[in-house]
Coordinates of N, CA and C in Angstrom, one line a residue:
M10 N -95.5 140.7 226.7 CA -96.5 140.1 225.9 C -96.0 139.5 224.6
K11 N -95.0 140.2 224.1 CA -94.4 139.8 222.8 C -93.7 138.4 223.0
H12 N -93.1 138.2 224.1 CA -92.4 136.9 224.4 C -93.5 135.8 224.6
F13 N -94.6 136.1 225.2 CA -95.6 135.1 225.4 C -96.2 134.7 224.0
A14 N -96.4 135.6 223.1 CA -96.9 135.3 221.8 C -95.9 134.4 221.0
S15 N -94.6 134.7 221.1 CA -93.6 133.9 220.5 C -93.6 132.5 221.1
F16 N -93.7 132.4 222.4 CA -93.8 131.1 223.1 C -95.0 130.3 222.6
A17 N -96.1 131.0 222.6 CA -97.4 130.3 222.2 C -97.3 129.8 220.7
I18 N -96.7 130.6 219.8 CA -96.6 130.1 218.5 C -95.6 128.9 218.4
A19 N -94.5 129.0 219.1 CA -93.6 127.9 219.1 C -94.2 126.6 219.7
A20 N -95.0 126.8 220.8 CA -95.7 125.6 221.3 C -96.7 125.0 220.4
L21 N -97.4 125.8 219.7 CA -98.4 125.3 218.7 C -97.7 124.6 217.5
L22 N -96.6 125.1 217.1 CA -95.8 124.5 216.0 C -95.3 123.1 216.5
A23 N -94.8 123.1 217.7 CA -94.3 121.8 218.3 C -95.4 120.8 218.3
C24 N -96.6 121.2 218.8 CA -97.7 120.2 218.9 C -98.1 119.8 217.5
A25 N -98.1 120.7 216.5 CA -98.5 120.3 215.2 C -97.5 119.3 214.5
M26 N -96.2 119.5 214.9 CA -95.2 118.6 214.3 C -95.1 117.3 215.0
A27 N -95.6 117.2 216.2 CA -95.4 115.9 217.0 C -95.9 114.7 216.3
P28 N -97.1 114.7 215.7 CA -97.5 113.5 214.9 C -96.6 113.1 213.8
A29 N -96.0 114.1 213.1 CA -95.1 113.8 212.0 C -93.8 113.2 212.5
L30 N -93.3 113.6 213.7 CA -92.1 113.1 214.2 C -92.3 111.8 214.9
A31 N -93.6 111.4 215.3 CA -93.9 110.2 215.9 C -94.3 109.1 215.0
Q32 N -94.1 109.3 213.7 CA -94.5 108.3 212.7 C -93.7 107.0 212.9
D33 N -94.4 105.9 212.7 CA -93.8 104.6 212.9 C -92.9 104.3 211.7
K34 N -91.8 103.6 212.0 CA -90.8 103.3 211.0 C -91.4 102.3 210.0
V35 N -91.3 102.6 208.7 CA -91.7 101.7 207.6 C -90.5 101.4 206.7
T36 N -90.3 100.1 206.5 CA -89.2 99.6 205.7 C -89.8 99.1 204.4
A37 N -89.4 99.6 203.2 CA -89.9 99.2 201.9 C -88.9 98.3 201.2
T38 N -89.3 97.2 200.7 CA -88.4 96.3 200.0 C -89.1 95.8 198.8
P39 N -88.5 96.0 197.6 CA -89.1 95.4 196.4 C -88.8 93.9 196.3
V40 N -89.7 93.1 195.8 CA -89.5 91.7 195.7 C -89.3 91.4 194.3
H41 N -88.2 90.7 194.0 CA -87.8 90.2 192.7 C -87.6 88.7 192.7
F42 N -88.2 88.0 191.7 CA -88.0 86.6 191.6 C -86.8 86.3 190.8
S43 N -86.1 85.2 191.1 CA -85.0 84.8 190.3 C -85.5 84.4 188.9
K44 N -84.6 84.5 187.9 CA -84.9 84.2 186.5 C -85.6 82.9 186.5
G45 N -86.8 82.8 185.9 CA -87.5 81.5 185.7 C -88.3 81.1 186.9
A46 N -88.2 81.8 188.1 CA -88.9 81.4 189.3 C -90.2 82.2 189.4
S47 N -91.1 81.6 190.1 CA -92.4 82.3 190.3 C -92.7 82.5 191.8
S48 N -91.6 82.3 192.6 CA -91.8 82.5 194.0 C -90.5 83.0 194.6
A49 N -90.6 83.6 195.8 CA -89.4 84.1 196.6 C -89.7 84.1 198.0
S50 N -88.7 84.0 198.9 CA -88.8 84.0 200.3 C -87.8 85.0 200.8
L51 N -88.2 85.8 201.8 CA -87.3 86.8 202.4 C -87.4 86.8 203.9
P52 N -86.3 86.9 204.6 CA -86.4 87.0 206.1 C -86.6 88.5 206.5
G53 N -87.1 88.7 207.6 CA -87.3 90.1 208.1 C -87.7 90.1 209.6
A54 N -87.8 91.3 210.1 CA -88.2 91.5 211.5 C -88.9 92.9 211.6
V55 N -89.9 93.0 212.5 CA -90.5 94.3 212.8 C -90.5 94.4 214.4
K56 N -90.2 95.5 214.8 CA -90.2 95.8 216.3 C -91.2 96.8 216.6
G57 N -92.0 96.6 217.7 CA -93.0 97.5 218.1 C -94.0 97.8 217.0
Y58 N -94.2 99.1 216.8 CA -95.2 99.5 215.8 C -94.6 99.7 214.4
E59 N -93.3 99.2 214.2 CA -92.7 99.2 212.8 C -93.5 98.3 211.9
S60 N -93.4 98.6 210.6 CA -94.0 97.7 209.6 C -93.0 97.6 208.4
A61 N -93.1 96.5 207.7 CA -92.3 96.2 206.5 C -93.3 96.1 205.4
H62 N -92.9 96.9 204.3 CA -93.8 96.8 203.1 C -93.0 96.2 202.0
Y63 N -93.5 95.1 201.4 CA -92.9 94.4 200.3 C -93.8 94.7 199.1
T64 N -93.1 95.1 198.0 CA -93.9 95.4 196.7 C -93.5 94.5 195.6
L65 N -94.5 94.0 194.9 CA -94.2 93.1 193.8 C -95.2 93.4 192.7
S66 N -94.7 93.3 191.5 CA -95.6 93.6 190.3 C -96.3 92.3 189.9
A67 N -97.5 92.4 189.4 CA -98.3 91.3 189.0 C -99.3 91.8 188.0
T68 N -100.0 90.8 187.3 CA -101.0 91.1 186.3 C -102.3 90.6 186.7
A69 N -103.4 91.4 186.3 CA -104.8 91.0 186.6 C -105.0 89.5 186.2
G70 N -105.6 88.7 187.0 CA -106.0 87.4 186.7 C -104.9 86.4 187.2
Q71 N -103.7 86.8 187.6 CA -102.7 85.9 188.2 C -103.2 85.6 189.6
T72 N -102.7 84.5 190.1 CA -103.0 84.2 191.5 C -101.7 84.5 192.4
M73 N -101.9 85.2 193.5 CA -100.8 85.5 194.4 C -101.1 84.6 195.7
R74 N -100.0 84.1 196.2 CA -100.0 83.4 197.5 C -99.0 84.0 198.4
V75 N -99.4 84.3 199.6 CA -98.5 84.9 200.6 C -98.6 84.0 201.9
S76 N -97.4 83.6 202.4 CA -97.3 82.9 203.6 C -96.2 83.5 204.5
I77 N -96.4 83.3 205.8 CA -95.4 83.9 206.7 C -95.1 82.8 207.8
S78 N -93.9 82.7 208.2 CA -93.5 81.8 209.3 C -92.6 82.5 210.2
G79 N -92.4 81.9 211.4 CA -91.5 82.5 212.4 C -92.4 82.9 213.6
S80 N -92.2 84.1 214.1 CA -92.9 84.6 215.3 C -94.4 84.6 215.1
S81 N -95.1 84.1 216.1 CA -96.5 84.1 216.0 C -97.1 85.5 216.1
N82 N -96.3 86.5 216.3 CA -96.8 87.9 216.3 C -96.7 88.5 214.9
A83 N -96.2 87.8 213.9 CA -96.1 88.4 212.6 C -97.4 88.2 211.8
N84 N -97.9 89.3 211.3 CA -99.2 89.3 210.5 C -98.9 90.1 209.2
F85 N -99.8 89.9 208.2 CA -99.6 90.6 207.0 C -101.0 91.0 206.4
N86 N -100.9 92.1 205.6 CA -102.1 92.5 204.8 C -101.6 92.7 203.4
V87 N -102.5 92.4 202.4 CA -102.2 92.6 201.0 C -103.0 93.7 200.4
F88 N -102.3 94.6 199.7 CA -103.0 95.8 199.2 C -102.9 95.8 197.7
A89 N -104.0 96.2 197.0 CA -104.0 96.3 195.5 C -103.2 97.5 195.1
P90 N -102.8 97.5 193.8 CA -102.0 98.7 193.3 C -102.8 100.0 193.5
G91 N -102.0 101.0 194.0 CA -102.5 102.3 194.3 C -103.1 102.4 195.7
D92 N -103.3 101.3 196.4 CA -103.9 101.4 197.7 C -102.7 101.5 198.7
V93 N -102.9 102.3 199.8 CA -101.8 102.5 200.8 C -102.3 102.0 202.1
P94 N -101.4 101.2 202.8 CA -101.7 100.7 204.1 C -102.0 101.8 205.0
G95 N -103.1 101.7 205.8 CA -103.5 102.7 206.7 C -104.6 103.7 206.1
A96 N -104.7 103.7 204.7 CA -105.6 104.6 204.1 C -106.6 103.8 203.1
A97 N -106.4 102.5 203.1 CA -107.2 101.6 202.2 C -107.5 100.3 202.9
T98 N -108.5 99.6 202.3 CA -108.8 98.3 202.8 C -108.0 97.2 202.1
A99 N -107.4 96.3 202.9 CA -106.6 95.2 202.3 C -107.5 94.3 201.5
I100 N -107.0 93.7 200.4 CA -107.7 92.7 199.7 C -107.5 91.3 200.3
G101 N -106.6 91.2 201.2 CA -106.3 89.9 201.9 C -105.4 90.1 203.1
S102 N -105.4 89.1 204.0 CA -104.6 89.2 205.2 C -104.2 87.8 205.6
G103 N -103.3 87.7 206.5 CA -102.9 86.4 207.1 C -102.0 86.6 208.2
A104 N -101.5 85.4 208.7 CA -100.6 85.3 209.9 C -99.9 84.0 209.8
V105 N -99.1 83.7 210.8 CA -98.4 82.5 210.9 C -99.4 81.4 210.9
G106 N -99.4 80.4 210.0 CA -100.4 79.3 209.9 C -101.6 79.7 209.2
Q107 N -101.7 80.9 208.7 CA -102.9 81.4 207.9 C -102.4 82.1 206.7
D108 N -102.1 81.3 205.7 CA -101.7 81.8 204.4 C -102.9 82.5 203.7
W109 N -102.5 83.3 202.7 CA -103.5 84.0 201.9 C -103.2 83.7 200.4
S110 N -104.3 83.4 199.7 CA -104.2 83.2 198.2 C -105.4 83.9 197.6
G111 N -105.1 84.6 196.4 CA -106.2 85.2 195.8 C -105.9 85.6 194.3
V112 N -107.0 85.6 193.5 CA -106.8 86.1 192.1 C -106.7 87.6 192.1
L113 N -105.7 88.1 191.4 CA -105.4 89.6 191.5 C -106.4 90.3 190.6
P114 N -106.9 91.5 191.1 CA -107.9 92.2 190.3 C -107.4 93.1 189.3
S115 N -106.1 93.5 189.3 CA -105.6 94.5 188.4 C -104.1 94.4 188.2
N116 N -103.6 95.0 187.1 CA -102.2 95.1 186.8 C -101.6 96.1 187.7
G117 N -100.3 95.9 188.1 CA -99.6 96.9 188.9 C -98.8 96.3 190.0
S118 N -98.4 97.2 190.9 CA -97.5 96.9 192.0 C -98.4 96.7 193.3
Y119 N -98.3 95.5 193.8 CA -99.0 95.1 195.0 C -98.1 95.3 196.2
T120 N -98.7 95.7 197.4 CA -98.0 95.9 198.6 C -98.4 94.9 199.6
V121 N -97.5 94.3 200.2 CA -97.7 93.3 201.4 C -97.1 94.0 202.6
Q122 N -97.9 94.3 203.6 CA -97.5 94.9 204.8 C -97.4 93.9 205.9
V123 N -96.2 93.8 206.6 CA -96.0 93.0 207.7 C -96.0 93.8 209.0
Y124 N -96.7 93.4 210.0 CA -96.8 94.2 211.2 C -97.1 93.3 212.4
Q125 N -97.2 93.9 213.6 CA -97.6 93.2 214.8 C -98.9 93.8 215.3
M126 N -99.7 92.9 215.9 CA -100.9 93.4 216.6 C -100.6 94.4 217.7
R127 N -101.5 95.3 218.0 CA -101.2 96.3 219.0 C -100.7 95.8 220.4
A128 N -101.3 94.7 220.9 CA -100.9 94.2 222.2 C -99.4 93.9 222.3
T129 N -98.8 93.3 221.2 CA -97.4 93.0 221.3 C -96.5 94.2 220.8
A130 N -97.1 95.0 219.9 CA -96.4 96.2 219.4 C -96.1 97.2 220.5
R131 N -97.1 97.4 221.4 CA -96.9 98.4 222.4 C -96.0 98.0 223.5
R132 N -95.7 96.7 223.6 CA -94.7 96.2 224.5 C -93.3 96.2 223.9
G133 N -93.2 96.7 222.6 CA -91.9 96.8 221.9 C -91.3 95.5 221.5
Q134 N -92.1 94.4 221.4 CA -91.5 93.1 221.1 C -91.1 93.1 219.6
T135 N -90.2 92.2 219.3 CA -89.7 92.0 217.9 C -90.2 90.7 217.4
A136 N -90.8 90.8 216.2 CA -91.3 89.6 215.5 C -90.4 89.3 214.3
R137 N -89.7 88.2 214.4 CA -88.8 87.8 213.3 C -89.6 86.8 212.5
Y138 N -89.4 86.9 211.2 CA -90.2 86.1 210.3 C -89.5 85.8 209.0
T139 N -90.1 84.9 208.2 CA -89.7 84.7 206.8 C -91.0 84.8 206.0
I140 N -91.1 85.6 205.1 CA -92.3 85.8 204.2 C -92.0 85.2 202.9
S141 N -93.0 84.5 202.3 CA -92.9 83.9 201.0 C -94.0 84.4 200.1
F142 N -93.6 84.6 198.9 CA -94.5 85.1 197.8 C -94.5 84.2 196.7
G143 N -95.7 84.0 196.1 CA -95.7 83.2 194.8 C -96.7 83.8 193.9
I144 N -96.4 83.9 192.6 CA -97.4 84.4 191.7 C -97.4 83.4 190.5
H145 N -98.6 83.0 190.2 CA -98.8 82.0 189.1 C -99.9 82.4 188.2

């Protein structure tokens, strides 16, 4: 009976840890503009359920523009300072051919999340893209 109890506890621990081990890969990249520039473009790729998070600082009242080109499977969401993808509502979104532009509500570090829709992510496809940011 003692061995069964040990096995049961080990099985419960393994089940509890499975979601933590199955987390999707997230790559975080800070965005810096060249001296005197108000925009930047970066290449990237996401495979399957991976996502890329780009962070950039801005001030309330500035206008941010985000565009993405490349694979038609590349999509993005824009999150306000303090908001976390998956736990908050995006203030904007877009995809290839659908740029986003908006006046920023607060000072701080904004996160732009690049991802694929579920249909292509579950097939393990790779979306290669170039994402562009502008703040004015």
